[in-house]
Amino acid sequence: MTSTLFAKYDVPVPRYTSYPTVPAWHAAPTAAQWTASLQRALADPSATLSLYVHLPFCESLCTFCGCNTVITRDHGRSSPYIDRVLSELDMYVRMVPSLAERQLSQLHLGGGTPTFASAEELARLVDGILSRLAASGSGRFTGSVEADPRVTSAAQLRALRERRFTRLSLGVQDFNAETQRLVNRIQSPALVASLVTEARAAGYESINFDLIYGLPGQTPASMQRLADEVLRLAPDRLAVYSFARVPWIKPAQRKFTDAQIPVAAEKRALYDVIRRPLLAAGYLELGMDHFARPDDPLARAAAAGTLYRNFQGYTEARTNVLLGLGVSAISESADCYHQNEKVIAVYDRRIDRNEIPTHRGHVLSADDRRRREQIVAVMTRFAVTLDDAQAADAREFLAPMLEDGLAVLEGNELRVPAAGRAFIRNIATFFDEYFRASQPAAPMYSRSI
Ligand SMILES: C[S@@+](CC[C@H](N)C(=O)[O-])C[C@H]1O[C@@H](n2cnc3c(N)ncnc32)[C@H](O)[C@@H]1O
Ligand code: SF4
């Protein structure tokens, strides 16, 4: 693939973890509309539920980070925070009693850094959630946790494993010493290796590594060394994220100069240096940026065509409701998105007043919902059926990509061949009427590559 293509298509586009994307949300639900949406989505006794709990605390700031975090060394903050998360769940269960009766499929602890909380606090959080959902037969859920190796202990891993957690995601990012220094995140392969050993011994079934390409200081040679280290540690899955650079939202990213950040073909080459040895070692490439061993549940979901994409990235199961608890957490139902307050002091105050802490959201129109399904199909299955009007529109809108062989349109079937995978976000913009209607004057999204 020529570097011209990367220069041509490396423009700011959404990552499509939702549709409409967050900047396009314009129809926030009231608390009553939001709980009514949950009620509708859970009306059927066979409906399923996922819970996402956002634990925002981190001891120090990694300067690349795009997550919603609270940087503090005061570990006394996690216990009152957990109380508020449990109060938030109480509030929902009072307003939407079916929440406690439907099957809990997934319980994900994300952040920030969930393992900022102690083993005892994590145990209290999970026990508190499961006791509130006891009627749901919550014993069958898949539990997963994001862990920063620098602050994660065997005791925390054991506490969660005892509560039937089976998935662990370790933030590895990169082992290159210069990159670690530049992004303020020093962690050795030995530290990660010891946690992998602890997690395997405790019985975790799927271990994921998060890596990032496009960070300052990375070179093809450093990425090759990273690939070698990673293959030695043999995770079950990997998320290999493109560095999302949004300095207008995350000022710490201003610490890097433009000259330090690889873009376009140079950046994509770093991804390819990781990708090739992973494929050679038998991992499958899933969606836009994930890899998994063929027997991992994520790979099985991809093979079965049931992979889904939400705010947590690619996920193996789509449930009728994803309920996000905690500061800045995002929820998704059939016809609504909902995000909690992003400022922790405001979140705390609103929970203490027994209010649903809505920050923003979006009630989806029928057209939004149809476009969401099409974007999910493109992002997960690389194929989607268009109606006649869309097919005519696609011939025009996607003409450059069709000519460059990055997309294929046969009748009303739009496909993304292997060559187009790197440009999947650009192709998805075809379905995004908000993006197409308003090409923003100020940057809103990270670049596509
Ligand atoms: C909440 S963190 C993971 C847990 C823990 N805080 C840690 O860092 O190990 C989620 C993941 O998002 C990814 N991430 C954060 N900021 C990013 C950015 N600007 N671009 C791409 N990926 C990013 C990182 O790979 C990180 O592991
Ligand atoms: S990457 Fe993880 S540890 Fe670093 S600041 Fe972001 S959430 Fe915290």
Short mmCIF file of N, CA, C and O in Angstrom, two decimals, residues 98-186:
data_model
loop_
_atom_site.label_atom_id
_atom_site.label_comp_id
_atom_site.label_asym_id
_atom_site.label_seq_id
_atom_site.Cartn_x
_atom_site.Cartn_y
_atom_site.Cartn_z
N SER A 98 -36.86 -3.96 37.06
CA SER A 98 -36.48 -5.09 36.20
C SER A 98 -34.96 -5.22 36.04
O SER A 98 -34.46 -6.28 35.68
N LEU A 99 -34.22 -4.14 36.33
CA LEU A 99 -32.75 -4.22 36.30
C LEU A 99 -32.23 -5.37 37.15
O LEU A 99 -31.27 -6.04 36.80
N ALA A 100 -32.88 -5.55 38.29
CA ALA A 100 -32.41 -6.58 39.23
C ALA A 100 -32.89 -7.96 38.84
O ALA A 100 -32.49 -8.95 39.46
N GLU A 101 -33.77 -8.03 37.84
CA GLU A 101 -34.35 -9.34 37.49
C GLU A 101 -33.80 -9.91 36.19
O GLU A 101 -33.93 -11.09 35.92
N ARG A 102 -33.22 -9.06 35.36
CA ARG A 102 -32.74 -9.54 34.07
C ARG A 102 -31.34 -10.11 34.23
O ARG A 102 -30.60 -9.75 35.13
N GLN A 103 -30.97 -10.94 33.26
CA GLN A 103 -29.68 -11.61 33.39
C GLN A 103 -28.51 -10.63 33.24
O GLN A 103 -28.42 -9.91 32.24
N LEU A 104 -27.64 -10.61 34.25
CA LEU A 104 -26.42 -9.82 34.15
C LEU A 104 -25.43 -10.64 33.31
O LEU A 104 -25.00 -11.71 33.72
N SER A 105 -25.08 -10.11 32.11
CA SER A 105 -24.17 -10.86 31.24
C SER A 105 -22.73 -10.48 31.49
O SER A 105 -21.83 -11.31 31.39
N GLN A 106 -22.51 -9.16 31.67
CA GLN A 106 -21.12 -8.68 31.78
C GLN A 106 -21.02 -7.65 32.88
O GLN A 106 -21.91 -6.81 33.02
N LEU A 107 -19.93 -7.74 33.62
CA LEU A 107 -19.63 -6.72 34.63
C LEU A 107 -18.20 -6.29 34.37
O LEU A 107 -17.26 -7.09 34.50
N HIS A 108 -18.03 -5.04 33.93
CA HIS A 108 -16.70 -4.57 33.55
C HIS A 108 -16.28 -3.42 34.46
O HIS A 108 -17.04 -2.46 34.62
N LEU A 109 -15.10 -3.54 35.05
CA LEU A 109 -14.54 -2.45 35.85
C LEU A 109 -13.49 -1.75 34.99
O LEU A 109 -12.50 -2.37 34.58
N GLY A 110 -13.74 -0.45 34.71
CA GLY A 110 -12.81 0.30 33.85
C GLY A 110 -12.43 1.62 34.50
O GLY A 110 -12.87 1.94 35.60
N GLY A 111 -11.59 2.36 33.76
CA GLY A 111 -11.14 3.59 34.42
C GLY A 111 -10.55 4.60 33.46
O GLY A 111 -10.79 4.53 32.26
N GLY A 112 -9.69 5.50 34.03
CA GLY A 112 -8.97 5.40 35.29
C GLY A 112 -8.39 4.01 35.54
O GLY A 112 -8.18 3.22 34.66
N THR A 113 -8.13 3.80 36.80
CA THR A 113 -7.46 2.56 37.19
C THR A 113 -8.25 1.85 38.29
O THR A 113 -8.15 2.23 39.46
N PRO A 114 -9.04 0.85 37.92
CA PRO A 114 -9.81 0.13 38.95
C PRO A 114 -8.92 -0.41 40.07
O PRO A 114 -9.34 -0.44 41.23
N THR A 115 -7.69 -0.82 39.74
CA THR A 115 -6.84 -1.42 40.78
C THR A 115 -6.14 -0.35 41.64
O THR A 115 -5.26 -0.66 42.42
N PHE A 116 -6.57 0.91 41.50
CA PHE A 116 -6.21 1.94 42.48
C PHE A 116 -6.89 1.59 43.81
O PHE A 116 -6.36 1.84 44.88
N ALA A 117 -8.09 0.99 43.74
CA ALA A 117 -8.81 0.55 44.94
C ALA A 117 -8.15 -0.71 45.50
O ALA A 117 -7.58 -1.50 44.74
N SER A 118 -8.24 -0.89 46.81
CA SER A 118 -7.61 -2.07 47.43
C SER A 118 -8.41 -3.33 47.10
O SER A 118 -9.56 -3.26 46.64
N ALA A 119 -7.81 -4.49 47.41
CA ALA A 119 -8.51 -5.77 47.20
C ALA A 119 -9.83 -5.77 47.97
O ALA A 119 -10.87 -6.21 47.45
N GLU A 120 -9.80 -5.27 49.21
CA GLU A 120 -11.01 -5.27 50.04
C GLU A 120 -12.08 -4.36 49.42
O GLU A 120 -13.27 -4.70 49.41
N GLU A 121 -11.65 -3.20 48.91
CA GLU A 121 -12.62 -2.28 48.31
C GLU A 121 -13.21 -2.87 47.03
O GLU A 121 -14.42 -2.75 46.79
N LEU A 122 -12.37 -3.50 46.23
CA LEU A 122 -12.89 -4.12 45.00
C LEU A 122 -13.89 -5.21 45.35
O LEU A 122 -14.94 -5.35 44.71
N ALA A 123 -13.57 -5.97 46.39
CA ALA A 123 -14.48 -7.04 46.83
C ALA A 123 -15.80 -6.44 47.29
O ALA A 123 -16.89 -6.94 46.94
N ARG A 124 -15.74 -5.34 48.04
CA ARG A 124 -16.97 -4.71 48.54
C ARG A 124 -17.80 -4.17 47.37
O ARG A 124 -19.03 -4.28 47.36
N LEU A 125 -17.13 -3.62 46.38
CA LEU A 125 -17.84 -3.10 45.20
C LEU A 125 -18.57 -4.24 44.47
O LEU A 125 -19.78 -4.16 44.20
N VAL A 126 -17.84 -5.30 44.19
CA VAL A 126 -18.45 -6.39 43.40
C VAL A 126 -19.54 -7.10 44.21
O VAL A 126 -20.63 -7.36 43.70
N ASP A 127 -19.26 -7.37 45.49
CA ASP A 127 -20.29 -8.01 46.32
C ASP A 127 -21.53 -7.12 46.40
O ASP A 127 -22.67 -7.60 46.35
N GLY A 128 -21.29 -5.80 46.54
CA GLY A 128 -22.42 -4.86 46.63
C GLY A 128 -23.26 -4.89 45.37
O GLY A 128 -24.49 -4.90 45.43
N ILE A 129 -22.60 -4.93 44.22
CA ILE A 129 -23.34 -4.96 42.95
C ILE A 129 -24.12 -6.27 42.84
O ILE A 129 -25.32 -6.29 42.57
N LEU A 130 -23.43 -7.39 43.11
CA LEU A 130 -24.08 -8.69 42.91
C LEU A 130 -25.23 -8.88 43.89
O LEU A 130 -26.26 -9.48 43.54
N SER A 131 -25.10 -8.37 45.11
CA SER A 131 -26.20 -8.55 46.07
C SER A 131 -27.41 -7.74 45.62
O SER A 131 -28.55 -8.17 45.79
N ARG A 132 -27.18 -6.59 44.99
CA ARG A 132 -28.32 -5.78 44.51
C ARG A 132 -28.98 -6.42 43.29
O ARG A 132 -30.13 -6.11 42.96
N LEU A 133 -28.23 -7.25 42.58
CA LEU A 133 -28.78 -7.88 41.38
C LEU A 133 -29.01 -9.37 41.59
O LEU A 133 -29.06 -10.14 40.64
N ALA A 134 -29.15 -9.77 42.85
CA ALA A 134 -29.21 -11.20 43.17
C ALA A 134 -30.32 -11.90 42.41
O ALA A 134 -30.16 -13.04 41.97
N ALA A 135 -31.44 -11.16 42.20
CA ALA A 135 -32.58 -11.80 41.52
C ALA A 135 -32.26 -12.11 40.07
O ALA A 135 -33.01 -12.82 39.40
N SER A 136 -31.16 -11.57 39.55
CA SER A 136 -30.88 -11.73 38.12
C SER A 136 -30.13 -13.01 37.81
O SER A 136 -29.77 -13.24 36.66
N GLY A 137 -29.88 -13.84 38.82
CA GLY A 137 -29.06 -15.02 38.54
C GLY A 137 -27.69 -14.54 38.14
O GLY A 137 -27.11 -14.94 37.14
N SER A 138 -27.16 -13.57 38.91
CA SER A 138 -25.94 -12.86 38.51
C SER A 138 -24.71 -13.76 38.54
O SER A 138 -23.62 -13.31 38.21
N GLY A 139 -24.88 -15.01 38.90
CA GLY A 139 -23.76 -15.94 38.91
C GLY A 139 -23.19 -16.24 37.54
O GLY A 139 -22.09 -16.74 37.42
N ARG A 140 -23.94 -15.89 36.48
CA ARG A 140 -23.48 -16.31 35.16
C ARG A 140 -22.73 -15.21 34.40
O ARG A 140 -22.43 -15.37 33.23
N PHE A 141 -22.47 -14.10 35.05
CA PHE A 141 -21.86 -12.98 34.32
C PHE A 141 -20.40 -13.24 33.99
O PHE A 141 -19.73 -14.07 34.61
N THR A 142 -19.92 -12.51 32.97
CA THR A 142 -18.49 -12.49 32.67
C THR A 142 -17.91 -11.24 33.31
O THR A 142 -18.31 -10.13 32.97
N GLY A 143 -16.98 -11.42 34.22
CA GLY A 143 -16.38 -10.27 34.91
C GLY A 143 -15.04 -9.92 34.30
O GLY A 143 -14.22 -10.81 34.06
N SER A 144 -14.82 -8.64 34.04
CA SER A 144 -13.54 -8.21 33.47
C SER A 144 -13.08 -6.93 34.15
O SER A 144 -13.89 -6.12 34.58
N VAL A 145 -11.75 -6.78 34.20
CA VAL A 145 -11.19 -5.62 34.89
C VAL A 145 -9.99 -5.10 34.12
O VAL A 145 -9.20 -5.87 33.57
N GLU A 146 -9.86 -3.76 34.08
CA GLU A 146 -8.68 -3.11 33.50
C GLU A 146 -7.69 -2.86 34.63
O GLU A 146 -8.08 -2.33 35.68
N ALA A 147 -6.44 -3.20 34.42
CA ALA A 147 -5.47 -3.07 35.52
C ALA A 147 -4.19 -2.42 35.01
O ALA A 147 -3.67 -2.77 33.95
N ASP A 148 -3.71 -1.48 35.78
CA ASP A 148 -2.41 -0.86 35.52
C ASP A 148 -1.37 -1.70 36.26
O ASP A 148 -1.40 -1.78 37.50
N PRO A 149 -0.46 -2.35 35.54
CA PRO A 149 0.48 -3.28 36.20
C PRO A 149 1.25 -2.63 37.35
O PRO A 149 1.63 -3.30 38.30
N ARG A 150 1.45 -1.32 37.28
CA ARG A 150 2.27 -0.65 38.30
C ARG A 150 1.58 -0.61 39.65
O ARG A 150 2.24 -0.40 40.66
N VAL A 151 0.27 -0.76 39.69
CA VAL A 151 -0.44 -0.67 40.98
C VAL A 151 -1.33 -1.87 41.22
O VAL A 151 -2.30 -1.79 41.97
N THR A 152 -1.04 -2.99 40.57
CA THR A 152 -1.91 -4.16 40.71
C THR A 152 -1.20 -5.26 41.48
O THR A 152 -0.05 -5.58 41.19
N SER A 153 -1.91 -5.83 42.47
CA SER A 153 -1.30 -6.87 43.31
C SER A 153 -1.99 -8.21 43.07
O SER A 153 -3.13 -8.27 42.57
N ALA A 154 -1.30 -9.26 43.47
CA ALA A 154 -1.90 -10.60 43.37
C ALA A 154 -3.16 -10.67 44.23
O ALA A 154 -4.14 -11.33 43.86
N ALA A 155 -3.17 -9.94 45.35
CA ALA A 155 -4.35 -9.98 46.24
C ALA A 155 -5.58 -9.41 45.52
O ALA A 155 -6.69 -9.95 45.64
N GLN A 156 -5.37 -8.34 44.76
CA GLN A 156 -6.52 -7.77 44.01
C GLN A 156 -7.01 -8.76 42.95
O GLN A 156 -8.21 -8.95 42.79
N LEU A 157 -6.06 -9.36 42.24
CA LEU A 157 -6.46 -10.33 41.21
C LEU A 157 -7.23 -11.49 41.84
O LEU A 157 -8.24 -11.95 41.30
N ARG A 158 -6.75 -11.96 43.01
CA ARG A 158 -7.43 -13.09 43.67
C ARG A 158 -8.83 -12.69 44.12
O ARG A 158 -9.79 -13.45 43.97
N ALA A 159 -8.94 -11.47 44.70
CA ALA A 159 -10.25 -11.03 45.22
C ALA A 159 -11.29 -11.03 44.09
O ALA A 159 -12.44 -11.45 44.28
N LEU A 160 -10.88 -10.57 42.92
CA LEU A 160 -11.84 -10.53 41.80
C LEU A 160 -12.08 -11.92 41.23
O LEU A 160 -13.21 -12.27 40.89
N ARG A 161 -11.02 -12.72 41.19
CA ARG A 161 -11.19 -14.09 40.67
C ARG A 161 -12.14 -14.88 41.58
O ARG A 161 -12.97 -15.65 41.08
N GLU A 162 -12.03 -14.65 42.89
CA GLU A 162 -12.96 -15.33 43.83
C GLU A 162 -14.40 -14.91 43.58
O GLU A 162 -15.33 -15.59 43.99
N ARG A 163 -14.57 -13.74 42.95
CA ARG A 163 -15.91 -13.27 42.62
C ARG A 163 -16.23 -13.55 41.15
O ARG A 163 -17.00 -12.84 40.52
N ARG A 164 -15.59 -14.56 40.63
CA ARG A 164 -15.86 -15.11 39.30
C ARG A 164 -15.44 -14.21 38.15
O ARG A 164 -15.92 -14.37 37.04
N PHE A 165 -14.54 -13.27 38.40
CA PHE A 165 -13.96 -12.52 37.28
C PHE A 165 -13.01 -13.45 36.52
O PHE A 165 -12.23 -14.17 37.14
N THR A 166 -13.10 -13.40 35.18
CA THR A 166 -12.24 -14.30 34.39
C THR A 166 -11.40 -13.56 33.35
O THR A 166 -10.60 -14.16 32.66
N ARG A 167 -11.64 -12.25 33.21
CA ARG A 167 -10.93 -11.48 32.16
C ARG A 167 -10.11 -10.38 32.81
O ARG A 167 -10.63 -9.64 33.66
N LEU A 168 -8.88 -10.28 32.37
CA LEU A 168 -7.99 -9.24 32.89
C LEU A 168 -7.39 -8.49 31.70
O LEU A 168 -6.88 -9.10 30.77
N SER A 169 -7.45 -7.16 31.76
CA SER A 169 -6.82 -6.36 30.70
C SER A 169 -5.71 -5.52 31.31
O SER A 169 -5.97 -4.71 32.21
N LEU A 170 -4.49 -5.75 30.85
CA LEU A 170 -3.34 -5.03 31.41
C LEU A 170 -2.94 -3.90 30.47
O LEU A 170 -2.79 -4.11 29.25
N GLY A 171 -2.76 -2.71 31.04
CA GLY A 171 -2.28 -1.57 30.25
C GLY A 171 -0.78 -1.70 30.08
O GLY A 171 -0.01 -1.42 30.98
N VAL A 172 -0.36 -2.18 28.92
CA VAL A 172 1.08 -2.36 28.65
C VAL A 172 1.61 -1.13 27.89
O VAL A 172 2.65 -0.58 28.23
N GLN A 173 0.91 -0.72 26.88
CA GLN A 173 1.20 0.47 26.04
C GLN A 173 2.48 0.29 25.23
O GLN A 173 2.44 0.15 24.03
N ASP A 174 3.64 0.30 25.85
CA ASP A 174 4.90 0.10 25.14
C ASP A 174 5.98 -0.19 26.17
O ASP A 174 5.91 0.31 27.29
N PHE A 175 6.97 -0.99 25.78
CA PHE A 175 8.10 -1.26 26.69
C PHE A 175 9.32 -0.40 26.35
O PHE A 175 10.33 -0.48 27.04
N ASN A 176 9.25 0.38 25.28
CA ASN A 176 10.42 1.16 24.86
C ASN A 176 10.78 2.21 25.94
O ASN A 176 9.94 3.04 26.32
N ALA A 177 12.03 2.18 26.42
CA ALA A 177 12.42 3.03 27.56
C ALA A 177 12.22 4.51 27.24
O ALA A 177 11.70 5.26 28.07
N GLU A 178 12.60 4.92 26.03
CA GLU A 178 12.48 6.34 25.68
C GLU A 178 11.00 6.76 25.62
O GLU A 178 10.61 7.82 26.13
N THR A 179 10.17 5.91 25.05
CA THR A 179 8.73 6.21 24.99
C THR A 179 8.15 6.27 26.41
O THR A 179 7.40 7.18 26.74
N GLN A 180 8.53 5.32 27.24
CA GLN A 180 8.01 5.30 28.61
C GLN A 180 8.37 6.59 29.35
O GLN A 180 7.57 7.15 30.10
N ARG A 181 9.59 7.06 29.11
CA ARG A 181 10.02 8.30 29.76
C ARG A 181 9.18 9.47 29.23
O ARG A 181 8.66 10.28 30.00
N LEU A 182 9.00 9.51 27.92
CA LEU A 182 8.28 10.64 27.31
C LEU A 182 6.81 10.67 27.73
O LEU A 182 6.21 11.74 27.81
N VAL A 183 6.22 9.51 27.98
CA VAL A 183 4.78 9.50 28.33
C VAL A 183 4.56 9.38 29.85
O VAL A 183 3.42 9.25 30.29
N ASN A 184 5.64 9.45 30.60
CA ASN A 184 5.54 9.41 32.07
C ASN A 184 4.89 8.12 32.57
O ASN A 184 3.98 8.13 33.40
N ARG A 185 5.38 7.00 32.04
CA ARG A 185 4.83 5.72 32.46
C ARG A 185 5.93 4.67 32.36
O ARG A 185 6.14 4.06 31.31
N ILE A 186 6.59 4.43 33.47
CA ILE A 186 7.72 3.50 33.47
C ILE A 186 7.24 2.16 34.03
O ILE A 186 6.79 2.08 35.19
#
